[in-house]
CSV table of C-alpha atoms in Angstrom, one decimal:
chain,number,residue,atom,x,y,z
K,259,MET,CA,-13.7,5.9,-5.2
K,260,ILE,CA,-11.9,2.7,-6.3
K,261,CYS,CA,-9.7,3.1,-9.4
K,262,GLU,CA,-8.9,-0.1,-11.3
K,263,THR,CA,-5.9,1.3,-13.3
K,264,PRO,CA,-3.0,3.5,-12.5
K,265,GLU,CA,-4.2,5.9,-15.2
K,266,GLU,CA,-7.7,6.2,-13.5
K,267,PHE,CA,-5.9,6.8,-10.2
K,268,VAL,CA,-3.7,9.6,-11.6
K,269,ALA,CA,-6.8,11.3,-13.0
K,270,ALA,CA,-8.6,11.0,-9.6
K,271,ILE,CA,-5.9,12.5,-7.4
K,272,PRO,CA,-4.5,16.1,-7.1
K,273,ASP,CA,-1.2,16.8,-8.8
K,274,MET,CA,0.6,17.0,-5.5
K,275,GLY,CA,0.2,15.5,-2.1
K,276,ALA,CA,1.4,12.4,-0.2
K,277,LEU,CA,0.1,8.9,-1.0
K,278,ALA,CA,-0.1,6.0,1.3
K,279,GLY,CA,0.8,2.4,0.4
K,280,LEU,CA,-0.7,-0.5,2.4
K,281,ASP,CA,0.4,-4.1,2.6
K,282,LEU,CA,-2.7,-5.9,4.0
K,283,GLY,CA,-1.9,-9.0,5.9
K,284,THR,CA,-4.2,-11.2,8.0
K,285,VAL,CA,-2.4,-10.1,11.2
K,286,THR,CA,-0.9,-6.8,10.3
K,287,ILE,CA,-1.1,-3.8,7.9
K,288,GLY,CA,2.1,-2.4,6.7
K,289,VAL,CA,2.0,1.3,5.9
K,290,ALA,CA,4.3,3.5,3.8
K,291,VAL,CA,3.9,7.1,2.8
K,292,SER,CA,5.3,9.2,0.0
K,293,ASP,CA,6.6,12.7,0.0
K,294,VAL,CA,4.3,15.4,-1.4
K,295,LEU,CA,6.1,15.4,-4.8
K,296,ARG,CA,5.6,11.6,-5.0
K,297,SER,CA,9.1,10.6,-5.7
K,298,VAL,CA,10.0,8.5,-2.7
K,299,ALA,CA,8.1,5.9,-0.6
K,300,THR,CA,9.1,5.7,3.0
K,301,PRO,CA,8.1,2.7,5.2
K,302,LEU,CA,6.2,4.2,8.2
K,303,GLU,CA,4.7,1.6,10.6
K,304,THR,CA,3.0,-1.7,11.0
K,305,ILE,CA,-0.5,-1.8,12.4
K,306,LYS,CA,-1.6,-4.8,14.4
K,307,ARG,CA,-5.0,-5.8,13.0
K,308,LYS,CA,-8.0,-5.9,15.2
K,309,LYS,CA,-11.3,-5.6,13.5
K,310,PHE,CA,-12.1,-3.6,10.4
K,311,GLY,CA,-13.6,-0.6,12.2
K,312,VAL,CA,-10.6,-0.2,14.4
K,313,ASP,CA,-8.2,-0.7,11.6
K,314,ALA,CA,-10.0,1.7,9.3
K,315,ALA,CA,-10.1,4.4,12.0
K,316,LYS,CA,-6.4,4.1,12.6
K,317,LEU,CA,-5.6,4.3,8.9
K,318,LEU,CA,-7.9,7.2,8.3
K,319,ASP,CA,-6.4,9.1,11.3
K,320,LEU,CA,-3.0,8.5,9.8
K,321,THR,CA,-4.1,9.7,6.3
K,322,THR,CA,-5.5,12.9,7.9
K,323,HIS,CA,-2.3,13.5,9.9
K,324,ARG,CA,-0.1,12.9,6.9
K,325,LEU,CA,-2.3,14.9,4.5
K,326,VAL,CA,-2.6,11.8,2.2
K,327,THR,CA,-4.4,12.3,-1.1
K,328,GLY,CA,-4.8,8.7,-2.2
K,329,LEU,CA,-4.3,5.1,-1.1
K,330,VAL,CA,-2.5,2.3,-2.9
K,331,LEU,CA,-3.3,-1.2,-1.7
K,332,GLY,CA,-1.0,-4.2,-2.5
K,333,LEU,CA,-3.0,-6.8,-4.4
K,334,PRO,CA,-1.6,-10.2,-3.6
K,335,ARG,CA,-2.1,-12.0,-7.0
K,336,ASN,CA,-1.0,-15.6,-7.5
K,337,MET,CA,2.2,-16.1,-9.4
K,338,ASP,CA,0.3,-16.9,-12.5
K,339,GLY,CA,-1.5,-13.5,-12.3
K,340,SER,CA,-4.9,-15.0,-11.1
K,341,GLU,CA,-6.7,-13.7,-8.1
K,342,GLY,CA,-7.3,-15.9,-5.1
K,343,PRO,CA,-9.0,-15.5,-1.7
K,344,ARG,CA,-6.4,-13.0,-0.5
K,345,CYS,CA,-7.1,-10.7,-3.5
K,346,GLN,CA,-10.8,-11.0,-2.7
K,347,ALA,CA,-10.2,-10.0,0.9
K,348,THR,CA,-8.1,-7.0,-0.2
K,349,ARG,CA,-10.8,-5.9,-2.7
K,350,ALA,CA,-13.4,-6.3,0.1
K,351,PHE,CA,-11.3,-4.2,2.5
K,352,ALA,CA,-11.1,-1.5,-0.3
K,353,ARG,CA,-14.9,-1.5,-0.8
K,354,ASN,CA,-15.4,-1.2,3.0
K,355,LEU,CA,-12.8,1.6,3.2
K,356,GLU,CA,-14.4,3.4,0.2
K,357,ARG,CA,-17.6,3.9,2.3
K,358,LEU,CA,-15.6,5.8,5.0
K,359,THR,CA,-13.3,8.1,2.9
K,360,PRO,CA,-13.5,10.2,-0.2
K,361,LEU,CA,-9.8,9.4,-0.9
K,362,PRO,CA,-9.2,7.6,-4.2
K,363,ILE,CA,-8.1,4.0,-3.7
K,364,THR,CA,-6.2,1.8,-6.2
K,365,PHE,CA,-4.3,-1.5,-6.3
K,366,TRP,CA,-0.8,-2.4,-7.1
K,367,ASP,CA,0.3,-6.0,-8.0
K,368,GLU,CA,2.4,-6.9,-4.9
K,369,ARG,CA,3.8,-10.1,-6.2
K,370,LEU,CA,7.3,-10.5,-4.7
K,371,SER,CA,7.2,-7.2,-2.7
K,372,THR,CA,7.7,-9.1,0.5
K,373,VAL,CA,10.5,-11.1,-1.1
K,374,ALA,CA,12.2,-7.9,-2.2
K,375,ALA,CA,11.7,-6.4,1.3
K,376,GLU,CA,13.2,-9.5,2.9
K,377,ARG,CA,16.2,-9.4,0.6
K,378,ALA,CA,16.8,-5.7,1.3
K,379,LEU,CA,16.6,-6.3,5.0
K,380,LEU,CA,19.0,-9.3,4.8
K,381,GLU,CA,21.4,-7.2,2.7
K,382,ALA,CA,21.2,-4.5,5.4
K,383,ASP,CA,22.2,-7.2,7.9
K,384,THR,CA,19.0,-6.7,9.9
K,385,SER,CA,18.4,-9.2,12.7
K,386,ARG,CA,15.7,-11.8,12.4
K,387,LYS,CA,13.7,-10.1,15.3
K,388,ARG,CA,13.9,-6.7,13.7
K,389,ARG,CA,13.0,-8.1,10.2
K,390,ALA,CA,9.8,-9.6,11.7
K,391,GLU,CA,9.0,-6.2,13.2
K,392,VAL,CA,9.5,-4.1,10.0
K,393,ILE,CA,8.9,-6.5,7.0
K,394,ASP,CA,5.3,-5.4,6.5
K,395,HIS,CA,5.9,-1.7,6.3
K,396,VAL,CA,9.0,-2.2,4.2
K,397,ALA,CA,6.9,-4.3,1.8
K,398,ALA,CA,4.3,-1.5,1.8
K,399,GLY,CA,7.2,0.8,0.7
K,400,TYR,CA,7.9,-1.5,-2.2
K,401,ILE,CA,4.2,-1.5,-3.2
K,402,LEU,CA,4.0,2.3,-3.0
K,403,GLN,CA,7.3,2.9,-4.8
K,404,GLY,CA,6.1,0.7,-7.7
K,405,MET,CA,3.0,2.9,-8.1
K,406,LEU,CA,5.0,6.1,-7.8
K,407,ASP,CA,7.4,4.9,-10.5
K,408,ARG,CA,4.4,3.9,-12.7
K,409,MET,CA,2.8,7.3,-12.1
K,410,ALA,CA,6.0,9.1,-13.1
K,411,HIS,CA,6.0,7.1,-16.4
K,412,ILE,CA,2.3,7.9,-17.0
K,413,LYS,CA,2.9,11.7,-16.5
K,414,ALA,CA,6.1,11.6,-18.6
K,415,ASN,CA,4.2,10.0,-21.5
K,416,GLY,CA,1.2,12.3,-21.2
């Protein structure tokens, strides 16, 4: 099930349970997971992309292992808010994934998540080589944390 708004997503998932955030790139998929109380997103790993079937199997195995109850995909909008080819590719990935899992799937505007991740890694004095290895799953952490914060706001305001 694909949920277009955070409100729909909150209504579709159980009250507790981990969520996974995905930063879909053309070469890699950054993955982050939350705690079961959904307060903190933790960058987990970067998956080297192969073909959809292989990528989906790896992701779904991870969701089973981590007891994930919903998926948040970063939606790479243009700076003016419009959707370009990368958004279309992300939405297609979600539609294909939806056929393979009952988990609710939603999107989070990921504009500047990679910039924020890069800045955090620079502030942590991370080497260039290490930044390249971790940037995607750190960006996934920013994507997921954005949704977790929004969900907390939705629940607080009933």
